[in-house]
mmCIF file with all atom_site columns, C-alpha atoms in Angstrom:
data_model
loop_
_atom_site.group_PDB
_atom_site.id
_atom_site.type_symbol
_atom_site.label_atom_id
_atom_site.label_alt_id
_atom_site.label_comp_id
_atom_site.label_asym_id
_atom_site.label_entity_id
_atom_site.label_seq_id
_atom_site.pdbx_PDB_ins_code
_atom_site.Cartn_x
_atom_site.Cartn_y
_atom_site.Cartn_z
_atom_site.occupancy
_atom_site.B_iso_or_equiv
_atom_site.pdbx_formal_charge
_atom_site.auth_seq_id
_atom_site.auth_comp_id
_atom_site.auth_asym_id
_atom_site.auth_atom_id
_atom_site.pdbx_PDB_model_num
ATOM 1  C CA . SER A 1 1  ? -24.169 -20.583 -9.529  1.00 85.00 ? 1  SER A CA 1
ATOM 2  C CA . ILE A 1 2  ? -21.552 -23.227 -8.927  1.00 89.00 ? 2  ILE A CA 1
ATOM 3  C CA . PRO A 1 3  ? -21.060 -24.665 -5.454  1.00 94.00 ? 3  PRO A CA 1
ATOM 4  C CA . HIS A 1 4  ? -17.553 -23.809 -4.150  1.00 90.00 ? 4  HIS A CA 1
ATOM 5  C CA . SER A 1 5  ? -16.758 -27.547 -4.024  1.00 94.00 ? 5  SER A CA 1
ATOM 6  C CA . LYS A 1 6  ? -17.184 -27.720 -7.865  1.00 95.00 ? 6  LYS A CA 1
ATOM 7  C CA . VAL A 1 7  ? -15.164 -24.519 -8.823  1.00 92.00 ? 7  VAL A CA 1
ATOM 8  C CA . ARG A 1 8  ? -11.985 -26.619 -9.372  1.00 92.00 ? 8  ARG A CA 1
ATOM 9  C CA . ASP A 1 9  ? -13.869 -29.069 -11.621 1.00 94.00 ? 9  ASP A CA 1
ATOM 10 C CA . VAL A 1 10 ? -15.067 -26.191 -13.845 1.00 94.00 ? 10 VAL A CA 1
ATOM 11 C CA . LEU A 1 11 ? -11.787 -24.285 -13.958 1.00 93.00 ? 11 LEU A CA 1
ATOM 12 C CA . VAL A 1 12 ? -9.660  -27.287 -15.087 1.00 90.00 ? 12 VAL A CA 1
ATOM 13 C CA . ARG A 1 13 ? -11.835 -27.531 -18.083 1.00 92.00 ? 13 ARG A CA 1
ATOM 14 C CA . GLY A 1 14 ? -10.421 -24.251 -19.405 1.00 91.00 ? 14 GLY A CA 1
ATOM 15 C CA . GLN A 1 15 ? -7.084  -22.963 -20.596 1.00 91.00 ? 15 GLN A CA 1
ATOM 16 C CA . ILE A 1 16 ? -7.612  -19.037 -20.079 1.00 94.00 ? 16 ILE A CA 1
ATOM 17 C CA . PHE A 1 17 ? -9.255  -17.176 -17.340 1.00 95.00 ? 17 PHE A CA 1
ATOM 18 C CA . LEU A 1 18 ? -10.404 -13.803 -18.064 1.00 97.00 ? 18 LEU A CA 1
ATOM 19 C CA . ASN A 1 19 ? -10.911 -11.267 -15.377 1.00 95.00 ? 19 ASN A CA 1
ATOM 20 C CA . CYS A 1 20 ? -12.530 -8.062  -16.580 1.00 94.00 ? 20 CYS A CA 1
ATOM 21 C CA . SER A 1 21 ? -12.991 -6.102  -13.326 1.00 92.00 ? 21 SER A CA 1
ATOM 22 C CA . LEU A 1 22 ? -12.999 -2.338  -13.354 1.00 93.00 ? 22 LEU A CA 1
ATOM 23 C CA . THR A 1 23 ? -12.193 -2.151  -9.609  1.00 92.00 ? 23 THR A CA 1
ATOM 24 C CA . GLU A 1 24 ? -10.706 -4.948  -7.447  1.00 85.00 ? 24 GLU A CA 1
ATOM 25 C CA . ALA A 1 25 ? -8.832  -5.130  -4.112  1.00 84.00 ? 25 ALA A CA 1
ATOM 26 C CA . PHE A 1 26 ? -7.654  -8.616  -4.091  1.00 85.00 ? 26 PHE A CA 1
ATOM 27 C CA . CYS A 1 27 ? -8.948  -11.046 -6.719  1.00 88.00 ? 27 CYS A CA 1
ATOM 28 C CA . ILE A 1 28 ? -9.144  -14.575 -5.203  1.00 92.00 ? 28 ILE A CA 1
ATOM 29 C CA . ALA A 1 29 ? -10.628 -15.857 -8.538  1.00 92.00 ? 29 ALA A CA 1
ATOM 30 C CA . ILE A 1 30 ? -7.337  -15.260 -10.388 1.00 94.00 ? 30 ILE A CA 1
ATOM 31 C CA . VAL A 1 31 ? -5.462  -17.145 -7.603  1.00 93.00 ? 31 VAL A CA 1
ATOM 32 C CA . GLU A 1 32 ? -7.910  -20.131 -7.902  1.00 93.00 ? 32 GLU A CA 1
ATOM 33 C CA . ALA A 1 33 ? -7.590  -20.035 -11.839 1.00 93.00 ? 33 ALA A CA 1
ATOM 34 C CA . ALA A 1 34 ? -3.814  -20.053 -11.748 1.00 90.00 ? 34 ALA A CA 1
ATOM 35 C CA . SER A 1 35 ? -3.733  -22.745 -9.225  1.00 88.00 ? 35 SER A CA 1
ATOM 36 C CA . CYS A 1 36 ? -5.872  -24.828 -11.627 1.00 88.00 ? 36 CYS A CA 1
ATOM 37 C CA . GLY A 1 37 ? -3.324  -24.273 -14.360 1.00 86.00 ? 37 GLY A CA 1
ATOM 38 C CA . LEU A 1 38 ? -5.048  -21.637 -16.394 1.00 90.00 ? 38 LEU A CA 1
ATOM 39 C CA . GLN A 1 39 ? -3.238  -18.757 -18.176 1.00 91.00 ? 39 GLN A CA 1
ATOM 40 C CA . VAL A 1 40 ? -4.686  -15.602 -16.469 1.00 94.00 ? 40 VAL A CA 1
ATOM 41 C CA . VAL A 1 41 ? -5.671  -12.452 -18.383 1.00 97.00 ? 41 VAL A CA 1
ATOM 42 C CA . SER A 1 42 ? -6.756  -9.615  -16.122 1.00 96.00 ? 42 SER A CA 1
ATOM 43 C CA . THR A 1 43 ? -7.230  -5.819  -16.220 1.00 96.00 ? 43 THR A CA 1
ATOM 44 C CA . ARG A 1 44 ? -4.587  -3.949  -14.343 1.00 94.00 ? 44 ARG A CA 1
ATOM 45 C CA . VAL A 1 45 ? -6.732  -2.433  -11.615 1.00 94.00 ? 45 VAL A CA 1
ATOM 46 C CA . GLY A 1 46 ? -6.548  -2.052  -7.869  1.00 92.00 ? 46 GLY A CA 1
ATOM 47 C CA . GLY A 1 47 ? -4.341  -4.739  -6.227  1.00 91.00 ? 47 GLY A CA 1
ATOM 48 C CA . VAL A 1 48 ? -4.530  -7.238  -9.018  1.00 92.00 ? 48 VAL A CA 1
ATOM 49 C CA . PRO A 1 49 ? -0.830  -6.554  -10.216 1.00 92.00 ? 49 PRO A CA 1
ATOM 50 C CA . GLU A 1 50 ? 0.284   -7.547  -6.688  1.00 91.00 ? 50 GLU A CA 1
ATOM 51 C CA . VAL A 1 51 ? -1.575  -10.880 -6.617  1.00 91.00 ? 51 VAL A CA 1
ATOM 52 C CA . LEU A 1 52 ? 0.329   -13.117 -9.111  1.00 91.00 ? 52 LEU A CA 1
ATOM 53 C CA . PRO A 1 53 ? 3.932   -12.915 -10.385 1.00 88.00 ? 53 PRO A CA 1
ATOM 54 C CA . ASN A 1 54 ? 4.260   -11.402 -13.901 1.00 87.00 ? 54 ASN A CA 1
ATOM 55 C CA . HIS A 1 55 ? 4.968   -14.836 -15.593 1.00 84.00 ? 55 HIS A CA 1
ATOM 56 C CA . MET A 1 56 ? 1.485   -16.233 -14.460 1.00 86.00 ? 56 MET A CA 1
ATOM 57 C CA . ILE A 1 57 ? -0.628  -13.403 -15.752 1.00 92.00 ? 57 ILE A CA 1
ATOM 58 C CA . ARG A 1 58 ? -1.143  -11.027 -18.796 1.00 94.00 ? 58 ARG A CA 1
ATOM 59 C CA . PHE A 1 59 ? -2.388  -7.577  -18.119 1.00 96.00 ? 59 PHE A CA 1
ATOM 60 C CA . ALA A 1 60 ? -4.671  -5.270  -19.963 1.00 97.00 ? 60 ALA A CA 1
ATOM 61 C CA . GLU A 1 61 ? -5.939  -1.985  -19.476 1.00 96.00 ? 61 GLU A CA 1
ATOM 62 C CA . PRO A 1 62 ? -9.778  -1.821  -18.686 1.00 94.00 ? 62 PRO A CA 1
ATOM 63 C CA . SER A 1 63 ? -10.795 -1.459  -22.341 1.00 96.00 ? 63 SER A CA 1
ATOM 64 C CA . ALA A 1 64 ? -12.274 -3.799  -24.786 1.00 96.00 ? 64 ALA A CA 1
ATOM 65 C CA . GLU A 1 65 ? -9.479  -3.154  -27.216 1.00 97.00 ? 65 GLU A CA 1
ATOM 66 C CA . ASP A 1 66 ? -6.716  -3.917  -24.685 1.00 97.00 ? 66 ASP A CA 1
ATOM 67 C CA . LEU A 1 67 ? -8.421  -6.994  -23.223 1.00 97.00 ? 67 LEU A CA 1
ATOM 68 C CA . LEU A 1 68 ? -8.660  -8.334  -26.848 1.00 97.00 ? 68 LEU A CA 1
ATOM 69 C CA . ARG A 1 69 ? -4.836  -7.688  -27.286 1.00 97.00 ? 69 ARG A CA 1
ATOM 70 C CA . ALA A 1 70 ? -4.042  -9.576  -23.957 1.00 97.00 ? 70 ALA A CA 1
ATOM 71 C CA . VAL A 1 71 ? -6.233  -12.505 -24.874 1.00 97.00 ? 71 VAL A CA 1
ATOM 72 C CA . ASP A 1 72 ? -4.643  -12.697 -28.379 1.00 96.00 ? 72 ASP A CA 1
ATOM 73 C CA . GLU A 1 73 ? -1.229  -12.932 -26.535 1.00 94.00 ? 73 GLU A CA 1
ATOM 74 C CA . ALA A 1 74 ? -2.432  -15.470 -24.151 1.00 93.00 ? 74 ALA A CA 1
ATOM 75 C CA . ILE A 1 75 ? -4.023  -17.869 -26.647 1.00 93.00 ? 75 ILE A CA 1
ATOM 76 C CA . PRO A 1 76 ? -0.775  -19.294 -28.135 1.00 90.00 ? 76 PRO A CA 1
ATOM 77 C CA . LEU A 1 77 ? 0.879   -19.528 -24.672 1.00 84.00 ? 77 LEU A CA 1
ATOM 78 C CA . SER A 1 78 ? -2.183  -21.275 -23.118 1.00 77.00 ? 78 SER A CA 1
ATOM 79 C CA . SER A 1 79 ? -1.171  -24.664 -24.443 1.00 74.00 ? 79 SER A CA 1
ATOM 80 C CA . GLU A 1 80 ? 2.392   -24.250 -23.054 1.00 74.00 ? 80 GLU A CA 1
ATOM 81 C CA . VAL A 1 81 ? 1.324   -23.424 -19.425 1.00 68.00 ? 81 VAL A CA 1
ATOM 82 C CA . GLN A 1 82 ? 2.841   -25.880 -17.159 1.00 69.00 ? 82 GLN A CA 1
ATOM 83 C CA . PRO A 1 83 ? 1.703   -24.970 -13.683 1.00 65.00 ? 83 PRO A CA 1
ATOM 84 C CA . PHE A 1 84 ? 4.261   -27.171 -11.844 1.00 65.00 ? 84 PHE A CA 1
ATOM 85 C CA . LYS A 1 85 ? 7.020   -25.087 -13.382 1.00 68.00 ? 85 LYS A CA 1
ATOM 86 C CA . PHE A 1 86 ? 5.529   -21.874 -12.083 1.00 64.00 ? 86 PHE A CA 1
ATOM 87 C CA . HIS A 1 87 ? 7.300   -22.693 -8.704  1.00 61.00 ? 87 HIS A CA 1
ATOM 88 C CA . GLU A 1 88 ? 10.724  -22.809 -10.593 1.00 68.00 ? 88 GLU A CA 1
ATOM 89 C CA . GLU A 1 89 ? 10.507  -19.199 -11.769 1.00 66.00 ? 89 GLU A CA 1
#
């Protein structure tokens, strides 16, 4: 368990945040990850498609094969993510 005050310190160490939920109403974790500059990959379930704009997230169907495809797409893009430019799009 990570104290909430340390979540940012952990997230900024990464480049990709993977959300594998099968059901989700609103996923605050992907908002936190995007705000820390991570490329977000998430299953397209529930309200997740409405949380972030399309240029900030890669979607996958809730299957291992499609998650792998979305992560494979995100890997080359992860080094190009410039969070401050998200606001320009």
